[in-house]
PDB file of C-alpha atoms in Angstrom:
ATOM      1  CA  THR A1017       1.616 -45.594-107.625  1.00 79.00           C
ATOM      2  CA  VAL A1018       4.189 -44.293-108.154  1.00 89.00           C
ATOM      3  CA  ALA A1019       5.345 -46.308-111.582  1.00 88.00           C
ATOM      4  CA  ALA A1020       2.835 -44.241-113.090  1.00 88.00           C
ATOM      5  CA  ALA A1021       4.185 -40.259-111.907  1.00 89.00           C
ATOM      6  CA  ILE A1022       7.619 -41.361-112.288  1.00 89.00           C
ATOM      7  CA  GLU A1023       6.933 -42.182-116.116  1.00 89.00           C
ATOM      8  CA  GLY A1024       6.289 -38.058-116.352  1.00 86.00           C
ATOM      9  CA  VAL A1025       9.034 -37.336-114.615  1.00 86.00           C
ATOM     10  CA  MET A1026      11.748 -39.526-116.939  1.00 85.00           C
ATOM     11  CA  PHE A1027      10.336 -36.938-119.429  1.00 84.00           C
ATOM     12  CA  GLY A1028      11.308 -33.934-116.997  1.00 81.00           C
ATOM     13  CA  ILE A1029       7.394 -33.333-116.245  1.00 84.00           C
ATOM     14  CA  PRO A1030       6.615 -33.348-112.382  1.00 85.00           C
ATOM     15  CA  GLY A1031       3.988 -35.637-111.185  1.00 90.00           C
ATOM     16  CA  ILE A1032       2.427 -36.457-107.931  1.00 94.00           C
ATOM     17  CA  ALA A1033       1.635 -39.900-106.814  1.00 96.00           C
ATOM     18  CA  PHE A1034      -1.653 -40.655-104.524  1.00 97.00           C
ATOM     19  CA  SER A1035      -2.282 -43.941-102.328  1.00 94.00           C
ATOM     20  CA  GLN A1036      -4.381 -44.079 -99.468  1.00 93.00           C
ATOM     21  CA  VAL A1037      -2.915 -45.716 -97.101  1.00 88.00           C
ATOM     22  CA  ASP A1038      -5.236 -48.460 -95.679  1.00 83.00           C
ATOM     23  CA  ARG A1039      -7.679 -50.150 -98.317  1.00 78.00           C
ATOM     24  CA  GLY A1040     -11.530 -49.834 -99.638  1.00 78.00           C
ATOM     25  CA  TRP A1041     -13.435 -46.832-100.327  1.00 83.00           C
ATOM     26  CA  ALA A1042     -15.017 -45.937 -97.089  1.00 85.00           C
ATOM     27  CA  GLN A1043     -13.677 -42.764 -97.194  1.00 88.00           C
ATOM     28  CA  ILE A1044     -12.493 -42.649-100.889  1.00 93.00           C
ATOM     29  CA  ASP A1045     -14.153 -39.164-100.899  1.00 95.00           C
ATOM     30  CA  ASP A1046     -12.357 -37.306 -97.438  1.00 95.00           C
ATOM     31  CA  ALA A1047      -9.091 -38.113 -99.927  1.00 95.00           C
ATOM     32  CA  ALA A1048      -9.858 -37.278-102.787  1.00 96.00           C
ATOM     33  CA  LYS A1049     -11.112 -34.335-101.781  1.00 97.00           C
ATOM     34  CA  ALA A1050      -7.902 -34.164 -99.180  1.00 97.00           C
ATOM     35  CA  ALA A1051      -5.861 -34.834-102.932  1.00 97.00           C
ATOM     36  CA  ARG A1052      -7.145 -31.767-104.429  1.00 97.00           C
ATOM     37  CA  ASP A1053      -5.720 -29.516-101.240  1.00 97.00           C
ATOM     38  CA  ILE A1054      -2.379 -31.018-102.485  1.00 96.00           C
ATOM     39  CA  VAL A1055      -3.179 -30.576-105.748  1.00 95.00           C
ATOM     40  CA  THR A1056      -4.667 -26.418-105.579  1.00 94.00           C
ATOM     41  CA  GLN A1057      -0.383 -26.431-102.884  1.00 92.00           C
ATOM     42  CA  ALA A1058       1.809 -27.409-105.276  1.00 90.00           C
ATOM     43  CA  LEU A1059      -0.234 -25.331-107.907  1.00 88.00           C
ATOM     44  CA  GLN A1060       0.747 -22.069-106.061  1.00 87.00           C
ATOM     45  CA  GLU A1061       4.498 -23.449-105.781  1.00 78.00           C
ATOM     46  CA  PRO A1062       4.900 -25.183-108.867  1.00 70.00           C
ATOM     47  CA  MET A1063       6.915 -27.643-108.006  1.00 70.00           C
ATOM     48  CA  GLU A1064      10.259 -26.276-110.890  1.00 66.00           C
ATOM     49  CA  ARG A1065      13.411 -28.263-111.828  1.00 67.00           C
ATOM     50  CA  VAL A1066      16.359 -28.277-109.652  1.00 68.00           C
ATOM     51  CA  ASP A1067      19.224 -28.975-110.876  1.00 72.00           C
ATOM     52  CA  GLY A1068      17.930 -30.438-114.246  1.00 70.00           C
ATOM     53  CA  ILE A1069      15.656 -32.842-111.711  1.00 75.00           C
ATOM     54  CA  ALA A1070      12.502 -32.538-112.307  1.00 80.00           C
ATOM     55  CA  THR A1071      10.054 -33.576-108.569  1.00 86.00           C
ATOM     56  CA  LEU A1072       7.547 -36.517-108.077  1.00 91.00           C
ATOM     57  CA  LEU A1073       5.749 -35.660-104.765  1.00 94.00           C
ATOM     58  CA  ASN A1074       5.053 -39.430-103.142  1.00 95.00           C
ATOM     59  CA  VAL A1075       2.452 -38.659-101.489  1.00 97.00           C
ATOM     60  CA  ASN A1076       0.078 -40.979 -98.605  1.00 95.00           C
ATOM     61  CA  ILE A1077      -2.969 -40.334 -96.894  1.00 97.00           C
ATOM     62  CA  PRO A1078      -4.433 -41.803 -93.800  1.00 95.00           C
ATOM     63  CA  ASN A1079      -7.853 -42.590 -93.766  1.00 91.00           C
ATOM     64  CA  GLY A1080     -10.236 -40.047 -91.643  1.00 92.00           C
ATOM     65  CA  HIS A1081     -12.832 -38.375 -92.267  1.00 93.00           C
ATOM     66  CA  TYR A1082     -11.785 -35.053 -95.004  1.00 95.00           C
ATOM     67  CA  GLU A1083     -12.081 -32.668 -90.634  1.00 92.00           C
ATOM     68  CA  GLN A1084      -8.762 -34.881 -89.297  1.00 92.00           C
ATOM     69  CA  LEU A1085      -6.534 -34.998 -92.874  1.00 94.00           C
ATOM     70  CA  LYS A1086      -5.635 -31.077 -92.906  1.00 94.00           C
ATOM     71  CA  ARG A1087      -1.815 -31.874 -91.035  1.00 95.00           C
ATOM     72  CA  TRP A1088       0.820 -32.711 -93.483  1.00 97.00           C
ATOM     73  CA  ARG A1089       4.267 -33.804 -92.857  1.00 96.00           C
ATOM     74  CA  VAL A1090       6.880 -32.884 -95.842  1.00 96.00           C
ATOM     75  CA  THR A1091       8.503 -36.609 -95.089  1.00 96.00           C
ATOM     76  CA  ARG A1092      11.962 -38.833 -96.433  1.00 91.00           C
ATOM     77  CA  LEU A1093      10.849 -42.455 -97.306  1.00 87.00           C
ATOM     78  CA  GLY A1094      11.537 -44.833 -93.967  1.00 83.00           C
ATOM     79  CA  THR A1095      12.037 -48.368 -94.928  1.00 68.00           C
ATOM     80  CA  ARG A1096       9.906 -51.648 -94.551  1.00 66.00           C
ATOM     81  CA  HIS A1097      11.807 -55.214 -94.363  1.00 62.00           C
ATOM     82  CA  HIS A1098      11.687 -57.208 -97.423  1.00 67.00           C
ATOM     83  CA  SER A1099       8.417 -58.382 -98.635  1.00 69.00           C
ATOM     84  CA  GLN A1100       6.674 -61.913 -97.827  1.00 73.00           C
ATOM     85  CA  PRO A1101       7.263 -64.233-101.539  1.00 79.00           C
ATOM     86  CA  VAL A1102       5.846 -64.157-104.392  1.00 86.00           C
ATOM     87  CA  ILE A1103       2.509 -65.684-104.132  1.00 87.00           C
ATOM     88  CA  VAL A1104       1.695 -69.123-106.713  1.00 92.00           C
ATOM     89  CA  GLN A1105      -2.206 -69.573-107.971  1.00 93.00           C
ATOM     90  CA  GLN A1106      -3.904 -71.824-110.541  1.00 95.00           C
ATOM     91  CA  ASN A1107      -6.697 -69.609-112.889  1.00 95.00           C
ATOM     92  CA  PRO A1108      -9.507 -71.344-114.396  1.00 95.00           C
ATOM     93  CA  ARG A1109      -7.549 -72.689-117.195  1.00 96.00           C
ATOM     94  CA  GLY A1110      -5.004 -74.415-114.992  1.00 95.00           C
ATOM     95  CA  GLU A1111      -2.392 -71.191-115.738  1.00 96.00           C
ATOM     96  CA  ASN A1112      -0.471 -70.545-112.959  1.00 95.00           C
ATOM     97  CA  ILE A1113      -0.582 -66.792-112.125  1.00 95.00           C
ATOM     98  CA  TYR A1114       0.843 -64.288-109.083  1.00 93.00           C
ATOM     99  CA  TRP A1115       0.347 -62.512-106.789  1.00 86.00           C
ATOM    100  CA  ILE A1116       3.244 -60.085-105.562  1.00 82.00           C
ATOM    101  CA  GLY A1117       3.636 -60.716-101.745  1.00 72.00           C
ATOM    102  CA  PRO A1118       2.482 -58.394 -98.955  1.00 70.00           C
ATOM    103  CA  ALA A1119       4.905 -55.730 -98.282  1.00 70.00           C
ATOM    104  CA  GLY A1120       6.884 -56.254 -95.328  1.00 61.00           C
ATOM    105  CA  GLU A1121       6.850 -54.709 -92.088  1.00 72.00           C
ATOM    106  CA  ALA A1122       8.236 -50.770 -91.339  1.00 72.00           C
ATOM    107  CA  ARG A1123      11.881 -51.175 -90.292  1.00 70.00           C
ATOM    108  CA  ASP A1124      12.213 -47.231 -90.341  1.00 73.00           C
ATOM    109  CA  ILE A1125       9.875 -45.469 -88.427  1.00 74.00           C
ATOM    110  CA  SER A1126      11.640 -42.921 -87.532  1.00 82.00           C
ATOM    111  CA  PRO A1127      10.640 -38.459 -87.059  1.00 91.00           C
ATOM    112  CA  GLY A1128      11.150 -37.387 -90.236  1.00 91.00           C
ATOM    113  CA  THR A1129       9.874 -40.513 -92.514  1.00 92.00           C
ATOM    114  CA  ASP A1130       7.107 -40.662 -94.473  1.00 92.00           C
ATOM    115  CA  PHE A1131       5.563 -43.713 -92.593  1.00 90.00           C
ATOM    116  CA  HIS A1132       6.078 -42.125 -88.640  1.00 92.00           C
ATOM    117  CA  ALA A1133       3.805 -39.048 -90.153  1.00 94.00           C
ATOM    118  CA  ILE A1134       1.517 -41.729 -91.435  1.00 93.00           C
ATOM    119  CA  ASN A1135       1.367 -43.123 -87.853  1.00 91.00           C
ATOM    120  CA  GLU A1136       1.000 -39.557 -86.461  1.00 94.00           C
ATOM    121  CA  GLY A1137      -2.354 -39.096 -88.580  1.00 94.00           C
ATOM    122  CA  CYS A1138      -0.568 -37.510 -90.633  1.00 96.00           C
ATOM    123  CA  ILE A1139      -0.189 -37.163 -94.692  1.00 97.00           C
ATOM    124  CA  SER A1140       3.118 -37.763 -95.685  1.00 96.00           C
ATOM    125  CA  ILE A1141       4.964 -35.862 -98.502  1.00 96.00           C
ATOM    126  CA  THR A1142       7.935 -36.611-100.204  1.00 94.00           C
ATOM    127  CA  PRO A1143       9.691 -35.174-102.763  1.00 92.00           C
ATOM    128  CA  MET A1144      11.137 -37.201-104.020  1.00 90.00           C
ATOM    129  CA  GLN A1145      13.065 -37.645-107.546  1.00 85.00           C
ATOM    130  CA  LEU A1146      15.289 -40.360-110.283  1.00 81.00           C
ATOM    131  CA  ASP A1147      18.150 -40.065-110.114  1.00 77.00           C
ATOM    132  CA  LEU A1148      19.068 -43.752-109.099  1.00 78.00           C
ATOM    133  CA  THR A1149      23.231 -43.075-109.566  1.00 84.00           C
ATOM    134  CA  HIS A1150      25.062 -45.090-106.817  1.00 89.00           C
ATOM    135  CA  HIS A1151      27.456 -42.147-106.151  1.00 88.00           C
ATOM    136  CA  ALA A1152      29.671 -43.186-104.411  1.00 90.00           C
ATOM    137  CA  ARG A1153      29.976 -46.266-105.541  1.00 93.00           C
ATOM    138  CA  GLN A1154      31.050 -44.940-109.223  1.00 94.00           C
ATOM    139  CA  ALA A1155      33.944 -43.131-108.017  1.00 92.00           C
ATOM    140  CA  SER A1156      35.408 -46.436-106.217  1.00 93.00           C
ATOM    141  CA  MET A1157      34.913 -48.064-109.472  1.00 93.00           C
ATOM    142  CA  ARG A1158      36.211 -44.958-111.415  1.00 94.00           C
ATOM    143  CA  ALA A1159      39.365 -44.946-109.011  1.00 93.00           C
ATOM    144  CA  SER A1160      39.671 -49.193-109.439  1.00 94.00           C
ATOM    145  CA  GLY A1161      40.815 -48.419-112.725  1.00 92.00           C
ATOM    146  CA  TRP A1162      36.972 -49.455-114.626  1.00 95.00           C
ATOM    147  CA  ASP A1163      37.498 -46.636-116.479  1.00 92.00           C
ATOM    148  CA  ARG A1164      38.947 -47.311-119.833  1.00 89.00           C
ATOM    149  CA  GLY A1165      40.202 -45.699-122.889  1.00 81.00           C
TER     150      GLY A1165
END
């Protein structure tokens, strides 16, 4: 879900990625109404570029009826344990197909994280940016002579 929004952000276009926490379609209409409310809020306060960086909102919506989805939390990303291994199976033609293993269990569920918000029954909204530069490592590499010429 986030990957599609990242595509726009890479071109300087703000984006919102919506995910429903539990799989299934039972309450998709309720989640869609909550998503509409978040888009309406985002349009009232446009996600302007900050320091030239476009913003991506990663939104996780817990299952629930629309009336239960009124609490929102601005969060940071929690962390997970490693995902389970890739599952190799064969399709009807005998060719290998690969399923990505289930996501790992939540590791950092402390207050302020998306996991904590979801566990509290709140929608989590995490503003993200795409600068993947490891700034501390960049500085140490420069200090140890990696820059040449």
